Every structure is written in C-alpha cells, then in structure tokens.
Amino acid sequence: MSAHSHAFPPAAFHAIEWQHQSLLLLDQRALPHEHRMNEYNTAAEVADAIRSMVVRGAPAIGIAAAYGYALDALAGRDLQQAYQVLAESRPTAVNLFWALERMAGLNTEAPHALVAEARRIHEEDILANQMMGQYGASLLHNDSMIYTHCNTGALATGGHGTALGVIRSGFADGKVSQVYAGETRPWLQGARLTAWELMQDNIPVSLVCDGAAAQLFRREKIDWVIVGADRIAANGDVANKIGTYSLAVLAKHHGINVMVAAPTSTFDLSLPGGDDIPIEQRPAAEVTHLNGQPIAPPGCDAINPSFDVTPAGLIDVIATEKGLIMQPDTDSIALLFAR
Ligand code: MRU
C-alpha cells in the first residue's frame, strides 16, 4: 500500500477509484483535515482497509470488496482465498457479501471480466443512489428540517449517497431548509464526514451531540429522521449505525417521520427478522480513547457494538432504487422484490 496527500481537499472527491489496475481509496480516517488517497493491490490489503475504516459505509464496502477480488484475479491469486479474506473483514453490512457473491457467481478467473463486473457494481450503485434520492425526496415538503446520523453520503457509497442522497436531491428541489447531523460516537462519522460533505455542497448543516437529539426533537419542528442501513431483514427490521434505534424511538415519541434509504443490495431476505443480523463488536479502545488519547480511566471496560437494530414498526418508509416501501413489513418488501 502507498499513499499521497493534499493539504486541502478538492471540492469534488472520489472515495473509491480504479486506476491503472490498482485500487485507490480515500482514507476516511484522516478526513476532514487531510485528503489522502491510499493505493491497494491485493484482496488482503483491501480487507485490512475495510476492517480499519479507511473505507466504510455499506455500499462502499461492497464496491471496495469487488475491486479487491478483481485485484487478486489480476495477480493470478487464489480467488477462493480472496473471497474468504474479504468476507471476514466486517460482518454486518450485507452489501459486502452481496458484492462478493456477484463476483464469485461469474464463475470465472478472467481478470478483465472481473474488473468489468466490479466497475458495473460501482456504477450501478451511483445510479441506484440517484433513483432512491428522487423517490425519497418526493416525500419531503418545502422547508423540511432533517436529522441524519452517521455518514451515508458519497463517501459511504459509489457516489451521491443513500440518506444523504435523499437530502441532496431534496435540497436540489428546494425542499430542505436545515440538516442536523448527529456526531455519531465513537468514530464521529457525522462530525468528520457528513458535516464536511454537506458544507462542500452549501447545504445548511448544524452538528449535534448524539445525546442532544431528544431535546432538539422536543424544541424544534424536525420533519424527518433520514438514515441509511447496513442490512435490512425480510420483515423490514433495519441494522444501521449504533444510535439509530434510539433516534427512531425518539422520533416516534415526538411524531417525527423516519425514512431509511438503502439500495436493494442492502436487503437480506434470507433473514426473517432483525434479531438474526450479526452485529459487529469493535474494540473497546475506540470508546475509551479518542485519536489515540485515553478519555477513560486506565483499564476501564467498555462495550462497542457498531450497529443496532430498529424494528420495522418504527420506520415509516424505506426508499430504494426500485421505489418506496411505505410501512415496511414482510409483505410490502416481498412485493417490491417481486417487481
Ligand atoms: O461503521 P460504518 O461507518 O461503516 O457505518 C456506516 C453506516 O452505518 C451507514 O449508515 C450505512 O452503512 C449506510 S451508508 C450508505
């Protein structure tokens, strides 16, 4: 792996680039202060990048894994091993397994075919984001005030974004007056990434401590909580960044609508409900430390579930590239997939 940096981020960025038969990933751990592209040439290196959060966000993880698989094909390496090492990188985002299945399902070791498939996965995701952005934005009224969580933008996807794609599309339609971005402890994707993306697009954004959401919902007229998803079960239960479930409960209490924006590659219809979704447990040090500095007493125990499950009953709508699923449940989801 190698890296090159710019002192200031360019206005337009790509989180994932395929260049001269290698994979470039924007190192999201360094944002917003440093714009560094790292170069990867093996599936094992890409798996490390996914595990260590260089690239994150469900669709982006899937796209990176597809390119990682293609990298090992280019080098003539064992593709079963490539599949295995990538599949072990992070457990919750089903887009990872979906993308690997698509690559392995081609039943070929031909590098050009596998690179082309990875590129298709990448391009299709951008299109899907634009479609779901329009579907989701069609539900917003003028002057909408929106609360979002984690980062679901161009950084987390092939481009445009899922929840942030809906916000971008809604803003372009003149319907969004204010976005509140929850900071998203412990990785601070909201503060470091979402605020950065929205500010570059001149979309009004205020950063909010996660714990301030309840007071904000009580005092301000928030119209929508809009979030992404890492895996959606057949009954519409949604695994997403830890803290999403609390926001959905709070939204219900305050009469605020909840929208989940996700491509169909984020659905796992093999799981009947959310209790079956594997939840990633990340190192305690991510909670006890900030930027490598301890913020808790030495030896302090911590739990660090990276995702939670929001029951379908708390979700008003799921926006996908195929259309909107109102009041998601097993039947409405099956209906969308039957189309
Ligand atoms: O741990 P992360 O940063 O990969 O988690 C990301 C999220 O939870 C996003 O909300 C989800 O992947 C949807 S992004 C389009």
GROMACS .gro file of C-alpha atoms and ligand atoms in nm:
model
  354
    1MET     CA    1   0.000   0.000   0.000
    2SER     CA    2   0.121   0.354  -0.072
    3ALA     CA    3  -0.025   0.697  -0.007
    4HIS     CA    4  -0.019   1.052  -0.136
    5SER     CA    5  -0.182   1.354   0.030
    6HIS     CA    6  -0.311   1.701  -0.043
    7ALA     CA    7  -0.310   1.977   0.219
    8PHE     CA    8  -0.665   2.082   0.123
    9PRO     CA    9  -0.938   1.856  -0.002
   10PRO     CA   10  -1.052   1.927  -0.357
   11ALA     CA   11  -1.416   2.032  -0.398
   12ALA     CA   12  -1.503   1.708  -0.575
   13PHE     CA   13  -1.373   1.383  -0.433
   14HIS     CA   14  -1.399   1.014  -0.504
   15ALA     CA   15  -1.391   0.772  -0.214
   16ILE     CA   16  -1.312   0.481  -0.449
   17GLU     CA   17  -1.115   0.500  -0.774
   18TRP     CA   18  -0.994   0.227  -1.006
   19GLN     CA   19  -0.675   0.350  -1.173
   20HIS     CA   20  -0.407   0.170  -1.376
   21GLN     CA   21  -0.510  -0.175  -1.247
   22SER     CA   22  -0.499  -0.074  -0.883
   23LEU     CA   23  -0.749   0.050  -0.627
   24LEU     CA   24  -0.730   0.396  -0.473
   25LEU     CA   25  -0.924   0.462  -0.153
   26LEU     CA   26  -0.969   0.799   0.012
   27ASP     CA   27  -0.851   0.741   0.370
   28GLN     CA   28  -1.165   0.840   0.563
   29ARG     CA   29  -0.983   0.818   0.897
   30ALA     CA   30  -0.786   1.130   0.806
   31LEU     CA   31  -1.086   1.341   0.699
   32PRO     CA   32  -1.174   1.623   0.714
   33HIS     CA   33  -0.825   1.754   0.785
   34GLU     CA   34  -0.626   1.557   0.533
   35HIS     CA   35  -0.709   1.428   0.186
   36ARG     CA   36  -0.504   1.113   0.139
   37MET     CA   37  -0.552   0.850  -0.132
   38ASN     CA   38  -0.407   0.507  -0.047
   39GLU     CA   39  -0.323   0.254  -0.316
   40TYR     CA   40  -0.411  -0.117  -0.282
   41ASN     CA   41  -0.302  -0.412  -0.492
   42THR     CA   42  -0.428  -0.723  -0.313
   43ALA     CA   43  -0.755  -0.851  -0.165
   44ALA     CA   44  -0.586  -0.887   0.175
   45GLU     CA   45  -0.483  -0.520   0.172
   46VAL     CA   46  -0.837  -0.417   0.078
   47ALA     CA   47  -0.979  -0.635   0.359
   48ASP     CA   48  -0.748  -0.452   0.602
   49ALA     CA   49  -0.867  -0.117   0.467
   50ILE     CA   50  -1.230  -0.219   0.524
   51ARG     CA   51  -1.162  -0.350   0.876
   52SER     CA   52  -0.966  -0.040   0.977
   53MET     CA   53  -1.231   0.204   0.840
   54VAL     CA   54  -1.023   0.353   0.557
   55VAL     CA   55  -1.336   0.284   0.353
   56ARG     CA   56  -1.670   0.241   0.530
   57GLY     CA   57  -2.043   0.261   0.467
   58ALA     CA   58  -2.230  -0.044   0.344
   59PRO     CA   59  -2.236   0.014  -0.034
   60ALA     CA   60  -1.876   0.146  -0.040
   61ILE     CA   61  -1.758  -0.164   0.148
   62GLY     CA   62  -1.924  -0.384  -0.117
   63ILE     CA   63  -1.770  -0.190  -0.406
   64ALA     CA   64  -1.422  -0.195  -0.248
   65ALA     CA   65  -1.452  -0.571  -0.188
   66ALA     CA   66  -1.547  -0.631  -0.552
   67TYR     CA   67  -1.238  -0.443  -0.668
   68GLY     CA   68  -1.031  -0.631  -0.407
   69TYR     CA   69  -1.146  -0.961  -0.556
   70ALA     CA   70  -1.058  -0.835  -0.905
   71LEU     CA   71  -0.710  -0.734  -0.784
   72ASP     CA   72  -0.633  -1.093  -0.686
   73ALA     CA   73  -0.763  -1.214  -1.021
   74LEU     CA   74  -0.524  -0.973  -1.195
   75ALA     CA   75  -0.232  -1.114  -0.995
   76GLY     CA   76  -0.341  -1.475  -1.062
   77ARG     CA   77  -0.404  -1.542  -0.691
   78ASP     CA   78  -0.646  -1.797  -0.544
   79LEU     CA   79  -0.993  -1.641  -0.569
   80GLN     CA   80  -1.148  -1.860  -0.301
   81GLN     CA   81  -0.894  -1.719  -0.059
   82ALA     CA   82  -0.964  -1.367  -0.184
   83TYR     CA   83  -1.334  -1.424  -0.118
   84GLN     CA   84  -1.261  -1.559   0.230
   85VAL     CA   85  -1.028  -1.282   0.342
   86LEU     CA   86  -1.267  -1.010   0.219
   87ALA     CA   87  -1.574  -1.181   0.372
   88GLU     CA   88  -1.402  -1.177   0.712
   89SER     CA   89  -1.338  -0.801   0.710
   90ARG     CA   90  -1.667  -0.673   0.861
   91PRO     CA   91  -1.978  -0.878   0.947
   92THR     CA   92  -2.285  -0.652   0.942
   93ALA     CA   93  -2.310  -0.472   0.604
   94VAL     CA   94  -2.463  -0.732   0.374
   95ASN     CA   95  -2.350  -0.538   0.066
   96LEU     CA   96  -2.007  -0.692   0.126
   97PHE     CA   97  -2.139  -1.048   0.084
   98TRP     CA   98  -2.377  -0.944  -0.193
   99ALA     CA   99  -2.088  -0.798  -0.395
  100LEU     CA  100  -1.862  -1.099  -0.334
  101GLU     CA  101  -2.142  -1.336  -0.439
  102ARG     CA  102  -2.183  -1.136  -0.760
  103MET     CA  103  -1.812  -1.160  -0.834
  104ALA     CA  104  -1.780  -1.531  -0.749
  105GLY     CA  105  -2.110  -1.602  -0.926
  106LEU     CA  106  -1.948  -1.512  -1.259
  107ASN     CA  107  -1.758  -1.839  -1.225
  108THR     CA  108  -1.453  -1.703  -1.399
  109GLU     CA  109  -1.095  -1.617  -1.313
  110ALA     CA  110  -1.062  -1.391  -1.618
  111PRO     CA  111  -0.931  -1.059  -1.481
  112HIS     CA  112  -1.094  -0.840  -1.748
  113ALA     CA  113  -1.438  -0.989  -1.676
  114LEU     CA  114  -1.395  -0.944  -1.300
  115VAL     CA  115  -1.268  -0.586  -1.329
  116ALA     CA  116  -1.562  -0.508  -1.556
  117GLU     CA  117  -1.806  -0.657  -1.303
  118ALA     CA  118  -1.656  -0.454  -1.017
  119ARG     CA  119  -1.691  -0.140  -1.229
  120ARG     CA  120  -2.055  -0.231  -1.300
  121ILE     CA  121  -2.126  -0.277  -0.928
  122HIS     CA  122  -1.971   0.066  -0.871
  123GLU     CA  123  -2.166   0.240  -1.149
  124GLU     CA  124  -2.496   0.070  -1.066
  125ASP     CA  125  -2.465   0.191  -0.707
  126ILE     CA  126  -2.434   0.554  -0.819
  127LEU     CA  127  -2.745   0.516  -1.035
  128ALA     CA  128  -2.934   0.345  -0.752
  129ASN     CA  129  -2.847   0.634  -0.520
  130GLN     CA  130  -2.979   0.888  -0.767
  131MET     CA  131  -3.302   0.693  -0.809
  132MET     CA  132  -3.364   0.646  -0.436
  133GLY     CA  133  -3.268   1.009  -0.382
  134GLN     CA  134  -3.552   1.116  -0.608
  135TYR     CA  135  -3.803   0.872  -0.460
  136GLY     CA  136  -3.713   0.976  -0.107
  137ALA     CA  137  -3.712   1.348  -0.186
  138SER     CA  138  -4.061   1.320  -0.338
  139LEU     CA  139  -4.195   1.269   0.018
  140LEU     CA  140  -4.040   1.588   0.158
  141HIS     CA  141  -4.240   1.908   0.192
  142ASN     CA  142  -4.090   2.253   0.142
  143ASP     CA  143  -3.873   2.385   0.426
  144SER     CA  144  -3.804   2.038   0.563
  145MET     CA  145  -3.587   2.010   0.872
  146ILE     CA  146  -3.399   1.681   0.868
  147TYR     CA  147  -3.195   1.494   1.127
  148THR     CA  148  -2.943   1.239   0.998
  149HIS     CA  149  -2.698   1.001   1.161
  150CYS     CA  150  -2.355   0.862   1.069
  151ASN     CA  151  -2.231   0.924   0.714
  152THR     CA  152  -2.436   0.798   0.423
  153GLY     CA  153  -2.302   1.024   0.151
  154ALA     CA  154  -2.070   0.998  -0.147
  155LEU     CA  155  -1.805   0.870   0.094
  156ALA     CA  156  -2.019   0.575   0.205
  157THR     CA  157  -2.137   0.472  -0.142
  158GLY     CA  158  -2.037   0.478  -0.509
  159GLY     CA  159  -2.141   0.847  -0.510
  160HIS     CA  160  -2.434   1.079  -0.416
  161GLY     CA  161  -2.535   0.875  -0.110
  162THR     CA  162  -2.833   0.693   0.041
  163ALA     CA  163  -2.985   0.908   0.320
  164LEU     CA  164  -2.754   1.192   0.218
  165GLY     CA  165  -2.860   1.127  -0.143
  166VAL     CA  166  -3.223   1.192  -0.042
  167ILE     CA  167  -3.109   1.508   0.137
  168ARG     CA  168  -2.902   1.620  -0.165
  169SER     CA  169  -3.189   1.554  -0.406
  170GLY     CA  170  -3.436   1.728  -0.170
  171PHE     CA  171  -3.208   2.028  -0.138
  172ALA     CA  172  -3.171   2.049  -0.517
  173ASP     CA  173  -3.554   2.057  -0.534
  174GLY     CA  174  -3.557   2.349  -0.287
  175LYS     CA  175  -3.725   2.142  -0.014
  176VAL     CA  176  -3.458   2.124   0.257
  177SER     CA  177  -3.408   2.422   0.488
  178GLN     CA  178  -3.186   2.267   0.756
  179VAL     CA  179  -2.997   1.948   0.824
  180TYR     CA  180  -2.888   1.835   1.171
  181ALA     CA  181  -2.602   1.588   1.167
  182GLY     CA  182  -2.560   1.368   1.475
  183GLU     CA  183  -2.189   1.346   1.553
  184THR     CA  184  -2.202   0.961   1.578
  185ARG     CA  185  -1.979   0.840   1.856
  186PRO     CA  186  -1.731   0.674   1.861
  187TRP     CA  187  -1.598   0.722   1.504
  188LEU     CA  188  -1.762   1.063   1.459
  189GLN     CA  189  -1.870   0.995   1.100
  190GLY     CA  190  -2.133   1.270   1.140
  191ALA     CA  191  -1.887   1.535   1.254
  192ARG     CA  192  -1.592   1.441   1.035
  193LEU     CA  193  -1.764   1.322   0.718
  194THR     CA  194  -2.130   1.426   0.692
  195ALA     CA  195  -2.073   1.786   0.801
  196TRP     CA  196  -1.780   1.801   0.556
  197GLU     CA  197  -1.984   1.667   0.262
  198LEU     CA  198  -2.282   1.894   0.329
  199MET     CA  199  -2.067   2.204   0.375
  200GLN     CA  200  -1.897   2.138   0.041
  201ASP     CA  201  -2.243   2.137  -0.122
  202ASN     CA  202  -2.350   2.451   0.071
  203ILE     CA  203  -2.636   2.260   0.235
  204PRO     CA  204  -2.711   2.420   0.576
  205VAL     CA  205  -2.592   2.180   0.845
  206SER     CA  206  -2.563   2.202   1.222
  207LEU     CA  207  -2.370   1.943   1.415
  208VAL     CA  208  -2.543   1.786   1.717
  209CYS     CA  209  -2.402   1.575   2.003
  210ASP     CA  210  -2.580   1.239   1.988
  211GLY     CA  211  -2.719   1.296   2.337
  212ALA     CA  212  -2.881   1.626   2.233
  213ALA     CA  213  -3.125   1.468   1.985
  214ALA     CA  214  -3.414   1.431   2.235
  215GLN     CA  215  -3.401   1.795   2.341
  216LEU     CA  216  -3.374   1.905   1.976
  217PHE     CA  217  -3.676   1.692   1.879
  218ARG     CA  218  -3.877   1.846   2.167
  219ARG     CA  219  -3.789   2.205   2.087
  220GLU     CA  220  -3.757   2.224   1.707
  221LYS     CA  221  -4.000   2.122   1.436
  222ILE     CA  222  -3.796   1.837   1.289
  223ASP     CA  223  -3.987   1.676   0.999
  224TRP     CA  224  -3.780   1.370   0.922
  225VAL     CA  225  -3.512   1.146   1.061
  226ILE     CA  226  -3.340   1.006   0.749
  227VAL     CA  227  -3.077   0.734   0.785
  228GLY     CA  228  -2.910   0.460   0.580
  229ALA     CA  229  -2.887   0.087   0.651
  230ASP     CA  230  -2.626  -0.186   0.670
  231ARG     CA  231  -2.866  -0.478   0.647
  232ILE     CA  232  -3.245  -0.498   0.620
  233ALA     CA  233  -3.419  -0.824   0.716
  234ALA     CA  234  -3.714  -0.967   0.523
  235ASN     CA  235  -3.961  -0.811   0.771
  236GLY     CA  236  -3.812  -0.460   0.738
  237ASP     CA  237  -3.606  -0.453   1.060
  238VAL     CA  238  -3.303  -0.235   0.990
  239ALA     CA  239  -2.947  -0.271   1.118
  240ASN     CA  240  -2.768   0.063   1.099
  241LYS     CA  241  -2.505   0.261   1.289
  242ILE     CA  242  -2.535   0.238   1.667
  243GLY     CA  243  -2.770   0.513   1.784
  244THR     CA  244  -3.021   0.473   1.501
  245TYR     CA  245  -3.262   0.274   1.719
  246SER     CA  246  -3.262   0.547   1.987
  247LEU     CA  247  -3.338   0.808   1.721
  248ALA     CA  248  -3.628   0.601   1.584
  249VAL     CA  249  -3.778   0.561   1.933
  250LEU     CA  250  -3.738   0.934   1.995
  251ALA     CA  251  -3.890   1.016   1.657
  252LYS     CA  252  -4.195   0.802   1.735
  253HIS     CA  253  -4.239   0.980   2.069
  254HIS     CA  254  -4.221   1.323   1.905
  255GLY     CA  255  -4.431   1.244   1.596
  256ILE     CA  256  -4.135   1.274   1.356
  257ASN     CA  257  -4.126   1.064   1.037
  258VAL     CA  258  -3.850   0.807   0.991
  259MET     CA  259  -3.708   0.726   0.647
  260VAL     CA  260  -3.444   0.462   0.574
  261ALA     CA  261  -3.272   0.499   0.236
  262ALA     CA  262  -3.096   0.189   0.105
  263PRO     CA  263  -3.037   0.010  -0.225
  264THR     CA  264  -3.186  -0.337  -0.273
  265SER     CA  265  -2.829  -0.474  -0.230
  266THR     CA  266  -2.869  -0.390   0.143
  267PHE     CA  267  -3.166  -0.627   0.190
  268ASP     CA  268  -3.105  -0.977   0.324
  269LEU     CA  269  -3.425  -1.165   0.253
  270SER     CA  270  -3.272  -1.486   0.391
  271LEU     CA  271  -3.316  -1.345   0.744
  272PRO     CA  272  -3.678  -1.329   0.864
  273GLY     CA  273  -3.611  -1.060   1.125
  274GLY     CA  274  -3.351  -0.824   1.268
  275ASP     CA  275  -3.255  -1.046   1.562
  276ASP     CA  276  -3.072  -1.269   1.313
  277ILE     CA  277  -2.848  -0.988   1.184
  278PRO     CA  278  -2.487  -1.025   1.306
  279ILE     CA  279  -2.383  -0.712   1.496
  280GLU     CA  280  -2.017  -0.616   1.476
  281GLN     CA  281  -1.847  -0.564   1.812
  282ARG     CA  282  -1.549  -0.332   1.767
  283PRO     CA  283  -1.253  -0.282   2.004
  284ALA     CA  284  -1.323  -0.119   2.343
  285ALA     CA  285  -1.033   0.120   2.278
  286GLU     CA  286  -1.249   0.304   2.021
  287VAL     CA  287  -1.470   0.409   2.316
  288THR     CA  288  -1.208   0.458   2.585
  289HIS     CA  289  -0.976   0.658   2.357
  290LEU     CA  290  -1.014   0.949   2.117
  291ASN     CA  291  -0.749   0.992   1.849
  292GLY     CA  292  -0.526   0.757   2.046
  293GLN     CA  293  -0.562   0.966   2.365
  294PRO     CA  294  -0.727   0.799   2.667
  295ILE     CA  295  -1.054   0.963   2.779
  296ALA     CA  296  -1.141   0.699   3.041
  297PRO     CA  297  -0.950   0.569   3.345
  298PRO     CA  298  -0.675   0.320   3.259
  299GLY     CA  299  -0.817  -0.034   3.245
  300CYS     CA  300  -1.177   0.089   3.212
  301ASP     CA  301  -1.407  -0.167   3.048
  302ALA     CA  302  -1.625  -0.059   2.753
  303ILE     CA  303  -1.870  -0.215   2.512
  304ASN     CA  304  -1.866  -0.111   2.148
  305PRO     CA  305  -2.146  -0.256   1.935
  306SER     CA  306  -2.107  -0.083   1.599
  307PHE     CA  307  -2.471  -0.126   1.489
  308ASP     CA  308  -2.818  -0.162   1.635
  309VAL     CA  309  -3.147  -0.294   1.501
  310THR     CA  310  -3.450  -0.069   1.454
  311PRO     CA  311  -3.776  -0.267   1.441
  312ALA     CA  312  -3.974  -0.218   1.119
  313GLY     CA  313  -4.269  -0.082   1.320
  314LEU     CA  314  -4.072   0.235   1.395
  315ILE     CA  315  -3.995   0.302   1.027
  316ASP     CA  316  -4.240   0.496   0.809
  317VAL     CA  317  -4.076   0.433   0.474
  318ILE     CA  318  -3.778   0.265   0.311
  319ALA     CA  319  -3.661   0.441  -0.007
  320THR     CA  320  -3.490   0.212  -0.257
  321GLU     CA  321  -3.389   0.249  -0.623
  322LYS     CA  322  -3.697   0.042  -0.715
  323GLY     CA  323  -3.940   0.266  -0.529
  324LEU     CA  324  -4.075   0.346  -0.185
  325ILE     CA  325  -4.183   0.085   0.069
  326MET     CA  326  -4.439   0.254   0.293
  327GLN     CA  327  -4.490   0.097   0.638
  328PRO     CA  328  -4.237  -0.177   0.561
  329ASP     CA  329  -4.323  -0.533   0.657
  330THR     CA  330  -4.266  -0.880   0.512
  331ASP     CA  331  -4.544  -0.841   0.255
  332SER     CA  332  -4.461  -0.491   0.130
  333ILE     CA  333  -4.093  -0.585   0.096
  334ALA     CA  334  -4.170  -0.910  -0.088
  335LEU     CA  335  -4.394  -0.713  -0.321
  336LEU     CA  336  -4.115  -0.470  -0.415
  337PHE     CA  337  -3.873  -0.755  -0.484
  338ALA     CA  338  -4.133  -0.937  -0.695
  339ARG     CA  339  -4.150  -0.642  -0.937
  340MRU     O1  340  -1.929   0.178   1.058
  340MRU     P1  341  -1.967   0.246   0.929
  340MRU     O2  342  -1.917   0.387   0.919
  340MRU     O3  343  -1.932   0.161   0.810
  340MRU     O4  344  -2.127   0.253   0.934
  340MRU     C1  345  -2.195   0.314   0.829
  340MRU     C2  346  -2.342   0.320   0.850
  340MRU     O5  347  -2.392   0.273   0.950
  340MRU     C3  348  -2.424   0.378   0.743
  340MRU     O6  349  -2.538   0.440   0.795
  340MRU     C4  350  -2.469   0.265   0.648
  340MRU     O7  351  -2.361   0.192   0.603
  340MRU     C5  352  -2.544   0.317   0.531
  340MRU     S1  353  -2.437   0.414   0.433
  340MRU     C6  354  -2.485   0.440   0.286
   0.00000   0.00000   0.00000
